[in-house]
Amino acid sequence: MQNQASLQETKQHGAVRFPFNLYPCTIPGDFQQVALHWHESMELVFVKQGMGLVQVGAVTYPAYRGDIFLFAPGTLHALRQAEGERMEYENIIFDLELLGGSSDLCAERYLLPLQSGRLPLPDCLHPDSPCYQTASSCLKEAEEANRLKLPGYELAIKGALLRFLSILIAQY
């Protein structure tokens, strides 16, 4: 495998003061694949239509409509087309620092351990996972707030992401 440092993605997602972005993507429409890489941001892939393949570390999973893949900071991951298939998904990328500063109790107990890999989360939530409905509704809320961009939308996104993580931490 390539030197892990050479696989680091350094692109800034979102604004410096609000490091969050949501990208609607299609494989193979936008690109054939997303090459193996990692970054310091948290990334969520929410499959909206179709089927594809998602690699987390050394494991490759089939990805189906409704699946939510989670890539903690530093996690190697890739996406590619399954033969003859098309996959539409939303790529949600944010810095954990967006959700709390280093002197914040929640950051100390949850966000910093997540950032450093000491707080593991599942690689994927499937529609039949126990907490799927409540967790996916948080992401839909963040998507809608981002789409509308009403006054205070940043608070809505931040709150939805915090609820999403709290649901996963409580479940797993």
Coordinates of N, CA, C and O in Angstrom, one line a residue:
M1 N 0.8 -1.2 0.0 CA 0.0 0.0 0.0 C 0.9 1.2 0.0 O 2.0 1.2 0.5
Q2 N 0.4 2.3 -0.6 CA 1.1 3.5 -0.6 C 1.4 4.1 0.8 O 0.7 3.7 1.7
N3 N 2.4 4.9 0.8 CA 2.7 5.6 2.1 C 1.5 6.4 2.5 O 0.9 7.1 1.7
Q4 N 1.1 6.2 3.8 CA -0.2 6.7 4.2 C -0.2 8.3 4.2 O -1.2 8.9 3.9
A5 N 0.9 8.9 4.3 CA 1.0 10.4 4.3 C 0.7 10.8 2.9 O 0.1 11.9 2.7
S6 N 1.0 10.1 1.9 CA 0.7 10.5 0.5 C -0.7 10.4 0.1 O -1.2 10.9 -0.9
L7 N -1.5 9.7 1.0 CA -2.9 9.5 0.8 C -3.8 10.6 1.5 O -5.0 10.6 1.4
Q8 N -3.1 11.5 2.2 CA -3.9 12.5 2.9 C -4.5 13.5 2.0 O -3.8 14.1 1.1
E9 N -5.8 13.8 2.1 CA -6.5 14.8 1.4 C -6.4 16.1 2.3 O -6.7 16.0 3.5
T10 N -6.0 17.2 1.7 CA -5.8 18.4 2.4 C -6.8 19.5 2.0 O -6.7 20.6 2.5
K11 N -7.7 19.2 1.2 CA -8.7 20.2 0.7 C -9.5 20.7 1.9 O -9.9 20.0 2.8
Q12 N -9.8 22.0 1.9 CA -10.6 22.7 2.9 C -12.1 22.5 2.5 O -12.5 22.8 1.4
H13 N -12.9 21.9 3.4 CA -14.3 21.7 3.1 C -15.1 22.7 3.9 O -15.0 22.8 5.1
G14 N -15.8 23.6 3.2 CA -16.6 24.6 3.8 C -15.7 25.8 4.1 O -14.5 25.9 3.7
A15 N -16.2 26.8 4.9 CA -15.4 28.0 5.2 C -14.5 27.7 6.4 O -14.8 26.8 7.2
V16 N -13.5 28.5 6.6 CA -12.6 28.3 7.7 C -13.3 28.4 9.0 O -13.1 27.6 9.9
R17 N -14.3 29.3 9.2 CA -15.0 29.5 10.4 C -16.2 28.6 10.5 O -16.9 28.6 11.6
F18 N -16.6 27.9 9.5 CA -17.7 27.0 9.5 C -17.3 25.8 8.6 O -17.8 25.7 7.4
P19 N -16.4 24.9 9.1 CA -15.9 23.8 8.3 C -16.9 22.7 8.1 O -16.8 21.6 8.7
F20 N -17.8 22.9 7.2 CA -18.9 21.9 6.9 C -19.2 22.1 5.4 O -19.3 23.2 4.9
N21 N -19.4 21.0 4.8 CA -19.9 21.0 3.4 C -20.6 19.7 3.1 O -20.4 18.7 3.7
L22 N -21.6 19.9 2.2 CA -22.4 18.8 1.8 C -22.4 18.7 0.3 O -22.7 19.7 -0.4
Y23 N -21.9 17.6 -0.3 CA -21.7 17.5 -1.7 C -22.7 16.4 -2.2 O -22.5 15.2 -1.9
P24 N -23.6 16.7 -3.1 CA -24.3 15.6 -3.8 C -23.4 15.0 -4.9 O -22.8 15.8 -5.6
C25 N -23.3 13.7 -4.9 CA -22.4 13.1 -5.8 C -23.0 11.9 -6.5 O -23.9 11.2 -5.9
T26 N -22.5 11.5 -7.7 CA -23.0 10.3 -8.4 C -21.8 9.6 -8.9 O -20.9 10.2 -9.6
I27 N -21.7 8.3 -8.7 CA -20.7 7.4 -9.3 C -21.5 6.5 -10.3 O -22.4 5.9 -9.9
P28 N -21.2 6.5 -11.6 CA -20.1 7.1 -12.3 C -20.4 8.5 -12.9 O -19.6 9.0 -13.7
G29 N -21.5 9.1 -12.6 CA -21.8 10.4 -13.2 C -20.8 11.5 -13.0 O -20.4 12.1 -14.0
D30 N -20.4 11.7 -11.8 CA -19.4 12.7 -11.5 C -18.0 12.2 -11.6 O -17.1 13.0 -12.0
F31 N -17.8 11.0 -11.3 CA -16.4 10.4 -11.4 C -16.6 8.9 -11.2 O -17.6 8.4 -10.7
Q32 N -15.6 8.1 -11.8 CA -15.7 6.7 -11.7 C -15.5 6.1 -10.3 O -16.1 5.1 -9.9
Q33 N -14.6 6.8 -9.5 CA -14.3 6.4 -8.2 C -13.7 7.6 -7.4 O -13.3 8.6 -7.9
V34 N -13.7 7.4 -6.1 CA -13.0 8.3 -5.2 C -11.8 7.4 -4.6 O -12.1 6.4 -4.0
A35 N -10.6 7.8 -5.0 CA -9.4 7.0 -4.7 C -9.2 7.0 -3.1 O -9.7 7.8 -2.4
L36 N -8.5 5.9 -2.7 CA -8.2 5.7 -1.3 C -7.5 7.0 -0.8 O -6.6 7.5 -1.3
H37 N -8.1 7.5 0.3 CA -7.5 8.7 1.0 C -8.0 8.8 2.4 O -8.8 8.0 2.9
W38 N -7.5 9.8 3.1 CA -7.9 10.1 4.5 C -7.8 11.6 4.7 O -7.1 12.2 3.9
H39 N -8.4 12.1 5.7 CA -8.3 13.5 6.1 C -8.6 13.6 7.6 O -9.0 12.7 8.2
E40 N -8.4 14.8 8.0 CA -8.6 15.1 9.5 C -10.0 15.5 9.8 O -10.4 15.6 10.9
S41 N -10.9 15.5 8.8 CA -12.3 15.8 8.9 C -13.1 14.6 9.1 O -12.6 13.5 8.8
M42 N -14.2 14.7 9.7 CA -15.2 13.6 9.8 C -16.0 13.6 8.4 O -16.2 14.6 7.9
E43 N -16.3 12.4 7.9 CA -17.0 12.3 6.7 C -18.1 11.3 6.8 O -17.9 10.2 7.4
L44 N -19.3 11.6 6.3 CA -20.4 10.7 6.2 C -20.8 10.6 4.8 O -20.9 11.6 4.1
V45 N -21.1 9.4 4.4 CA -21.6 9.1 3.0 C -23.0 8.5 3.2 O -23.2 7.4 3.8
F46 N -24.0 9.2 2.8 CA -25.4 8.8 2.9 C -25.9 8.5 1.5 O -26.1 9.3 0.6
V47 N -26.1 7.1 1.3 CA -26.5 6.6 0.0 C -27.9 6.9 -0.3 O -28.8 6.5 0.5
K48 N -28.2 7.6 -1.4 CA -29.6 8.1 -1.7 C -30.3 7.1 -2.7 O -31.5 6.9 -2.6
Q49 N -29.5 6.7 -3.7 CA -30.1 5.8 -4.7 C -29.0 4.9 -5.2 O -27.8 5.2 -5.2
G50 N -29.4 3.7 -5.7 CA -28.5 2.8 -6.4 C -27.6 2.0 -5.4 O -28.0 1.8 -4.3
M51 N -26.5 1.6 -6.0 CA -25.6 0.7 -5.3 C -24.2 1.0 -5.7 O -23.9 1.3 -6.9
G52 N -23.2 0.9 -4.8 CA -21.8 1.1 -5.1 C -21.0 0.3 -4.1 O -21.5 -0.6 -3.4
L53 N -19.7 0.6 -4.1 CA -18.8 -0.1 -3.2 C -18.1 1.0 -2.3 O -17.6 2.0 -2.9
V54 N -18.0 0.7 -1.0 CA -17.3 1.7 -0.1 C -16.2 0.9 0.6 O -16.5 -0.2 1.2
Q55 N -15.0 1.4 0.6 CA -13.9 0.8 1.3 C -13.6 1.6 2.6 O -13.5 2.8 2.5
V56 N -13.6 0.9 3.7 CA -13.2 1.5 5.0 C -12.0 0.7 5.5 O -12.1 -0.5 5.8
G57 N -10.9 1.4 5.5 CA -9.6 0.6 5.9 C -9.4 -0.4 4.8 O -9.4 -0.1 3.6
A58 N -9.2 -1.7 5.2 CA -9.0 -2.7 4.3 C -10.2 -3.5 3.9 O -10.2 -4.5 3.1
V59 N -11.4 -3.1 4.4 CA -12.7 -3.8 4.1 C -13.5 -3.1 3.1 O -13.7 -1.9 3.3
T60 N -14.0 -3.8 2.1 CA -14.9 -3.2 1.2 C -16.3 -3.7 1.4 O -16.6 -4.9 1.5
Y61 N -17.3 -2.8 1.5 CA -18.7 -3.1 1.7 C -19.5 -2.7 0.5 O -19.3 -1.7 -0.1
P62 N -20.6 -3.5 0.2 CA -21.5 -3.1 -0.8 C -22.3 -1.9 -0.1 O -22.6 -2.0 1.1
A63 N -22.7 -0.9 -0.9 CA -23.4 0.2 -0.3 C -24.7 0.3 -1.1 O -24.8 0.4 -2.3
Y64 N -25.8 0.3 -0.3 CA -27.2 0.3 -0.8 C -27.9 1.6 -0.4 O -27.5 2.2 0.6
R65 N -29.0 1.9 -1.0 CA -29.8 3.0 -0.7 C -30.2 3.0 0.8 O -30.5 2.0 1.4
G66 N -29.9 4.1 1.4 CA -30.2 4.3 2.8 C -29.0 4.1 3.7 O -29.0 4.6 4.9
D67 N -28.0 3.4 3.3 CA -26.8 3.2 4.1 C -26.1 4.5 4.4 O -26.0 5.4 3.6
I68 N -25.6 4.6 5.6 CA -24.8 5.7 6.0 C -23.4 5.2 6.5 O -23.3 4.4 7.4
F69 N -22.4 5.6 5.8 CA -21.0 5.2 6.1 C -20.4 6.3 6.9 O -20.5 7.5 6.6
L70 N -19.6 6.0 7.9 CA -18.9 6.9 8.8 C -17.4 6.7 8.7 O -16.9 5.6 8.9
F71 N -16.7 7.8 8.4 CA -15.3 7.8 8.3 C -14.8 8.8 9.4 O -14.8 10.0 9.2
A72 N -14.3 8.3 10.5 CA -13.7 9.1 11.5 C -12.5 9.8 11.0 O -11.9 9.2 10.0
P73 N -12.0 10.8 11.6 CA -10.8 11.5 11.1 C -9.6 10.4 11.1 O -9.5 9.6 12.0
G74 N -8.9 10.5 10.0 CA -7.7 9.6 9.9 C -8.0 8.2 9.3 O -7.1 7.4 9.1
T75 N -9.3 8.0 9.0 CA -9.7 6.7 8.5 C -9.5 6.6 6.9 O -10.0 7.5 6.2
L76 N -8.7 5.6 6.5 CA -8.6 5.4 5.0 C -9.9 5.0 4.5 O -10.6 4.1 5.0
H77 N -10.3 5.6 3.3 CA -11.6 5.2 2.7 C -11.6 5.5 1.2 O -10.8 6.3 0.8
A78 N -12.4 4.8 0.5 CA -12.6 5.0 -0.9 C -14.0 4.6 -1.3 O -14.7 3.9 -0.6
L79 N -14.4 5.1 -2.5 CA -15.7 4.7 -3.1 C -15.5 4.4 -4.5 O -14.6 5.0 -5.2
R80 N -16.2 3.4 -5.0 CA -16.2 3.1 -6.4 C -17.5 2.5 -6.9 O -18.3 2.1 -6.2
Q81 N -17.5 2.5 -8.2 CA -18.7 2.0 -8.9 C -18.7 0.4 -8.8 O -17.7 -0.2 -9.0
A82 N -19.9 -0.1 -8.5 CA -20.1 -1.6 -8.6 C -20.4 -1.8 -10.1 O -21.1 -1.0 -10.7
E83 N -19.9 -2.9 -10.6 CA -20.1 -3.2 -12.1 C -21.5 -3.0 -12.5 O -22.4 -3.6 -12.0
G84 N -21.7 -2.1 -13.5 CA -23.0 -1.9 -14.1 C -24.0 -1.1 -13.2 O -25.1 -1.0 -13.6
E85 N -23.5 -0.6 -12.1 CA -24.4 0.1 -11.2 C -24.1 1.6 -11.1 O -23.0 2.0 -11.6
R86 N -25.0 2.3 -10.6 CA -24.9 3.8 -10.4 C -25.2 4.0 -8.9 O -26.2 3.4 -8.4
M87 N -24.5 4.9 -8.3 CA -24.8 5.2 -6.9 C -24.8 6.8 -6.7 O -23.9 7.5 -7.1
E88 N -26.0 7.2 -6.2 CA -26.1 8.6 -5.8 C -26.0 8.7 -4.3 O -26.6 7.9 -3.6
Y89 N -25.2 9.7 -3.8 CA -25.0 9.8 -2.4 C -24.8 11.3 -2.0 O -24.4 12.1 -2.9
E90 N -24.9 11.6 -0.8 CA -24.5 12.9 -0.2 C -23.3 12.6 0.6 O -23.3 11.7 1.5
N91 N -22.3 13.4 0.4 CA -21.0 13.4 1.1 C -21.1 14.6 2.0 O -21.1 15.7 1.6
I92 N -21.1 14.3 3.3 CA -21.2 15.3 4.4 C -19.8 15.3 5.1 O -19.4 14.3 5.7
I93 N -19.1 16.4 5.0 CA -17.7 16.5 5.6 C -17.7 17.7 6.5 O -18.1 18.8 6.1
F94 N -17.2 17.5 7.7 CA -17.1 18.6 8.7 C -15.9 18.3 9.6 O -15.6 17.1 9.9
D95 N -15.3 19.4 10.1 CA -14.3 19.2 11.2 C -15.0 19.1 12.5 O -16.0 19.8 12.8
L96 N -14.5 18.2 13.4 CA -15.1 18.0 14.7 C -15.0 19.2 15.5 O -15.9 19.5 16.4
E97 N -14.0 20.1 15.3 CA -13.9 21.3 16.0 C -15.1 22.2 15.8 O -15.4 23.1 16.6
L98 N -15.8 22.1 14.7 CA -17.1 22.8 14.5 C -18.1 22.6 15.6 O -18.8 23.5 16.0
L99 N -18.0 21.4 16.2 CA -19.0 21.0 17.2 C -18.7 21.4 18.6 O -19.5 21.3 19.5
G100 N -17.4 21.7 18.9 CA -17.0 22.1 20.3 C -15.6 22.4 20.4 O -14.8 21.7 19.7
G101 N -15.2 23.4 21.2 CA -13.8 23.7 21.4 C -13.2 22.8 22.4 O -13.8 22.1 23.1
S102 N -11.8 22.9 22.5 CA -11.1 22.0 23.4 C -11.4 22.2 24.8 O -11.2 21.2 25.6
S103 N -11.9 23.3 25.3 CA -12.2 23.5 26.7 C -13.6 23.1 27.0 O -14.1 23.1 28.2
D104 N -14.4 22.6 26.0 CA -15.8 22.2 26.2 C -15.8 20.8 26.7 O -15.1 19.9 26.3
L105 N -16.7 20.5 27.7 CA -16.8 19.2 28.3 C -17.1 18.1 27.3 O -16.6 17.0 27.3
C106 N -18.0 18.4 26.4 CA -18.4 17.5 25.3 C -17.3 17.1 24.4 O -17.1 16.0 24.0
A107 N -16.5 18.2 24.1 CA -15.3 17.9 23.2 C -14.4 17.0 24.0 O -13.8 16.1 23.4
E108 N -14.1 17.3 25.2 CA -13.2 16.5 26.0 C -13.6 15.0 26.1 O -12.8 14.1 25.9
R109 N -14.9 14.8 26.4 CA -15.4 13.4 26.6 C -15.7 12.6 25.3 O -15.5 11.4 25.3
Y110 N -16.0 13.3 24.2 CA -16.5 12.6 23.0 C -15.8 13.0 21.7 O -15.4 12.2 21.0
L111 N -15.7 14.3 21.5 CA -15.1 14.8 20.2 C -13.6 14.5 20.1 O -13.2 14.0 19.0
L112 N -12.9 14.8 21.1 CA -11.4 14.6 21.0 C -11.1 13.1 21.0 O -10.2 12.7 20.2
P113 N -11.8 12.2 21.8 CA -11.5 10.8 21.6 C -11.9 10.3 20.2 O -11.3 9.4 19.7
L114 N -13.0 10.8 19.6 CA -13.4 10.5 18.3 C -12.3 10.9 17.3 O -11.9 10.1 16.4
Q115 N -11.8 12.1 17.5 CA -10.7 12.6 16.6 C -9.5 11.8 16.6 O -8.8 11.6 15.6
S116 N -9.1 11.3 17.8 CA -7.9 10.5 18.0 C -8.1 9.0 17.8 O -7.1 8.3 17.9
G117 N -9.3 8.6 17.5 CA -9.5 7.1 17.3 C -9.7 6.3 18.5 O -9.8 5.1 18.5
R118 N -9.9 7.0 19.7 CA -10.1 6.3 21.0 C -11.6 6.0 21.2 O -11.9 5.3 22.1
L119 N -12.4 6.6 20.4 CA -13.9 6.4 20.6 C -14.4 5.9 19.2 O -14.6 6.6 18.3
P120 N -14.5 4.5 19.1 CA -14.9 4.0 17.8 C -16.4 4.1 17.6 O -17.2 4.0 18.5
L121 N -16.7 4.3 16.3 CA -18.1 4.3 15.9 C -18.2 3.2 14.8 O -17.2 2.8 14.2
P122 N -19.4 2.7 14.5 CA -19.6 1.7 13.5 C -19.2 2.3 12.1 O -19.2 3.5 11.9
D123 N -18.7 1.4 11.2 CA -18.4 1.8 9.8 C -19.6 2.2 9.1 O -19.5 3.1 8.2
C124 N -20.7 1.6 9.4 CA -21.9 1.8 8.6 C -23.2 1.6 9.4 O -23.2 0.8 10.3
L125 N -24.2 2.4 9.1 CA -25.5 2.3 9.7 C -26.4 1.8 8.5 O -26.4 2.5 7.4
H126 N -27.1 0.7 8.6 CA -28.0 0.2 7.6 C -29.4 0.6 8.1 O -29.7 0.8 9.2
P127 N -30.4 0.7 7.1 CA -31.7 1.0 7.5 C -32.4 0.1 8.6 O -33.3 0.5 9.2
D128 N -31.8 -1.1 8.8 CA -32.4 -2.0 9.8 C -31.6 -1.9 11.1 O -31.8 -2.6 12.1
S129 N -30.6 -1.0 11.2 CA -29.9 -0.8 12.5 C -30.8 -0.2 13.5 O -31.7 0.6 13.2
P130 N -30.6 -0.5 14.8 CA -31.5 -0.1 15.8 C -31.8 1.4 15.9 O -32.9 1.9 16.2
C131 N -30.7 2.3 15.7 CA -30.9 3.7 15.9 C -31.0 4.4 14.5 O -30.9 5.7 14.5
Y132 N -31.2 3.7 13.4 CA -31.1 4.3 12.1 C -32.1 5.4 11.9 O -31.8 6.5 11.4
Q133 N -33.4 5.2 12.3 CA -34.4 6.2 12.0 C -34.1 7.6 12.6 O -34.2 8.6 12.0
T134 N -33.7 7.5 13.9 CA -33.4 8.8 14.6 C -32.1 9.4 14.1 O -32.0 10.6 13.9
A135 N -31.1 8.6 13.8 CA -29.8 9.1 13.3 C -30.0 9.7 11.9 O -29.5 10.8 11.6
S136 N -30.7 9.0 11.0 CA -30.8 9.5 9.6 C -31.7 10.7 9.6 O -31.5 11.6 8.8
S137 N -32.6 10.9 10.5 CA -33.4 12.1 10.6 C -32.6 13.3 10.9 O -32.9 14.4 10.4
C138 N -31.6 13.1 11.7 CA -30.6 14.2 12.0 C -29.9 14.7 10.8 O -29.7 15.9 10.5
L139 N -29.5 13.7 9.9 CA -28.8 14.1 8.7 C -29.7 14.8 7.7 O -29.3 15.7 7.1
K140 N -30.9 14.3 7.7 CA -31.9 14.9 6.8 C -32.2 16.4 7.2 O -32.3 17.3 6.4
E141 N -32.2 16.6 8.6 CA -32.4 17.9 9.1 C -31.2 18.8 8.7 O -31.4 20.0 8.3
A142 N -30.0 18.3 8.8 CA -28.8 19.1 8.4 C -28.8 19.4 6.9 O -28.5 20.5 6.5
E143 N -29.2 18.4 6.1 CA -29.3 18.6 4.7 C -30.3 19.7 4.3 O -30.0 20.6 3.5
E144 N -31.5 19.7 5.0 CA -32.5 20.7 4.7 C -32.1 22.1 5.2 O -32.2 23.1 4.5
A145 N -31.4 22.2 6.3 CA -30.9 23.5 6.8 C -29.9 24.0 5.9 O -29.9 25.2 5.5
N146 N -29.0 23.2 5.4 CA -28.0 23.6 4.4 C -28.6 24.0 3.1 O -28.1 25.0 2.5
R147 N -29.6 23.3 2.7 CA -30.3 23.7 1.4 C -31.0 25.1 1.5 O -30.9 25.9 0.6
L148 N -31.7 25.3 2.6 CA -32.5 26.5 2.7 C -31.6 27.7 3.1 O -31.9 28.9 2.8
K149 N -30.6 27.5 4.0 CA -29.7 28.5 4.5 C -30.5 29.7 5.0 O -30.2 30.9 4.8
L150 N -31.5 29.4 5.9 CA -32.2 30.5 6.6 C -31.4 31.0 7.7 O -30.4 30.4 8.1
P151 N -31.7 32.2 8.2 CA -30.9 32.7 9.4 C -30.8 31.7 10.5 O -31.8 31.1 10.9
G152 N -29.6 31.5 11.0 CA -29.4 30.5 12.0 C -29.2 29.1 11.5 O -29.1 28.1 12.3
Y153 N -29.1 28.9 10.2 CA -28.9 27.5 9.6 C -27.7 26.8 10.2 O -27.7 25.6 10.3
E154 N -26.6 27.6 10.5 CA -25.4 27.0 11.0 C -25.7 26.3 12.3 O -25.2 25.2 12.6
L155 N -26.5 26.9 13.2 CA -26.9 26.3 14.5 C -27.7 25.1 14.2 O -27.5 24.1 15.0
A156 N -28.6 25.1 13.2 CA -29.4 23.9 12.9 C -28.5 22.7 12.5 O -28.7 21.6 12.9
I157 N -27.5 23.0 11.7 CA -26.6 22.0 11.2 C -25.7 21.5 12.4 O -25.6 20.3 12.5
K158 N -25.2 22.4 13.1 CA -24.4 22.0 14.3 C -25.2 21.1 15.3 O -24.7 20.1 15.7
G159 N -26.4 21.5 15.6 CA -27.3 20.8 16.5 C -27.6 19.4 15.9 O -27.6 18.4 16.6
A160 N -27.9 19.3 14.6 CA -28.2 18.0 14.0 C -27.0 17.1 14.0 O -27.2 15.9 14.3
L161 N -25.8 17.6 13.8 CA -24.6 16.8 13.8 C -24.3 16.3 15.2 O -23.9 15.1 15.4
L162 N -24.5 17.2 16.2 CA -24.3 16.8 17.6 C -25.3 15.7 18.0 O -24.9 14.7 18.6
R163 N -26.6 15.8 17.6 CA -27.6 14.8 17.9 C -27.2 13.5 17.2 O -27.3 12.4 17.8
F164 N -26.8 13.5 16.0 CA -26.4 12.4 15.2 C -25.3 11.6 16.0 O -25.4 10.4 16.2
L165 N -24.2 12.3 16.4 CA -23.2 11.6 17.1 C -23.6 11.1 18.4 O -23.2 10.0 18.9
S166 N -24.4 11.9 19.2 CA -24.9 11.4 20.5 C -25.7 10.1 20.4 O -25.6 9.3 21.2
I167 N -26.5 10.0 19.3 CA -27.3 8.8 19.1 C -26.4 7.6 18.9 O -26.6 6.5 19.4
L168 N -25.4 7.8 18.1 CA -24.4 6.7 17.8 C -23.6 6.3 19.0 O -23.4 5.2 19.3
I169 N -23.1 7.3 19.7 CA -22.3 7.1 20.9 C -23.2 6.3 22.0 O -22.7 5.4 22.6
A170 N -24.5 6.7 22.1 CA -25.3 6.0 23.1 C -25.6 4.6 22.6 O -25.7 3.7 23.5
Q171 N -25.7 4.3 21.3 CA -26.0 3.0 20.8 C -24.8 2.1 20.8 O -25.0 0.9 21.0
Y172 N -23.7 2.6 20.5 CA -22.5 1.8 20.3 C -21.4 2.0 21.3 O -20.4 1.4 21.3

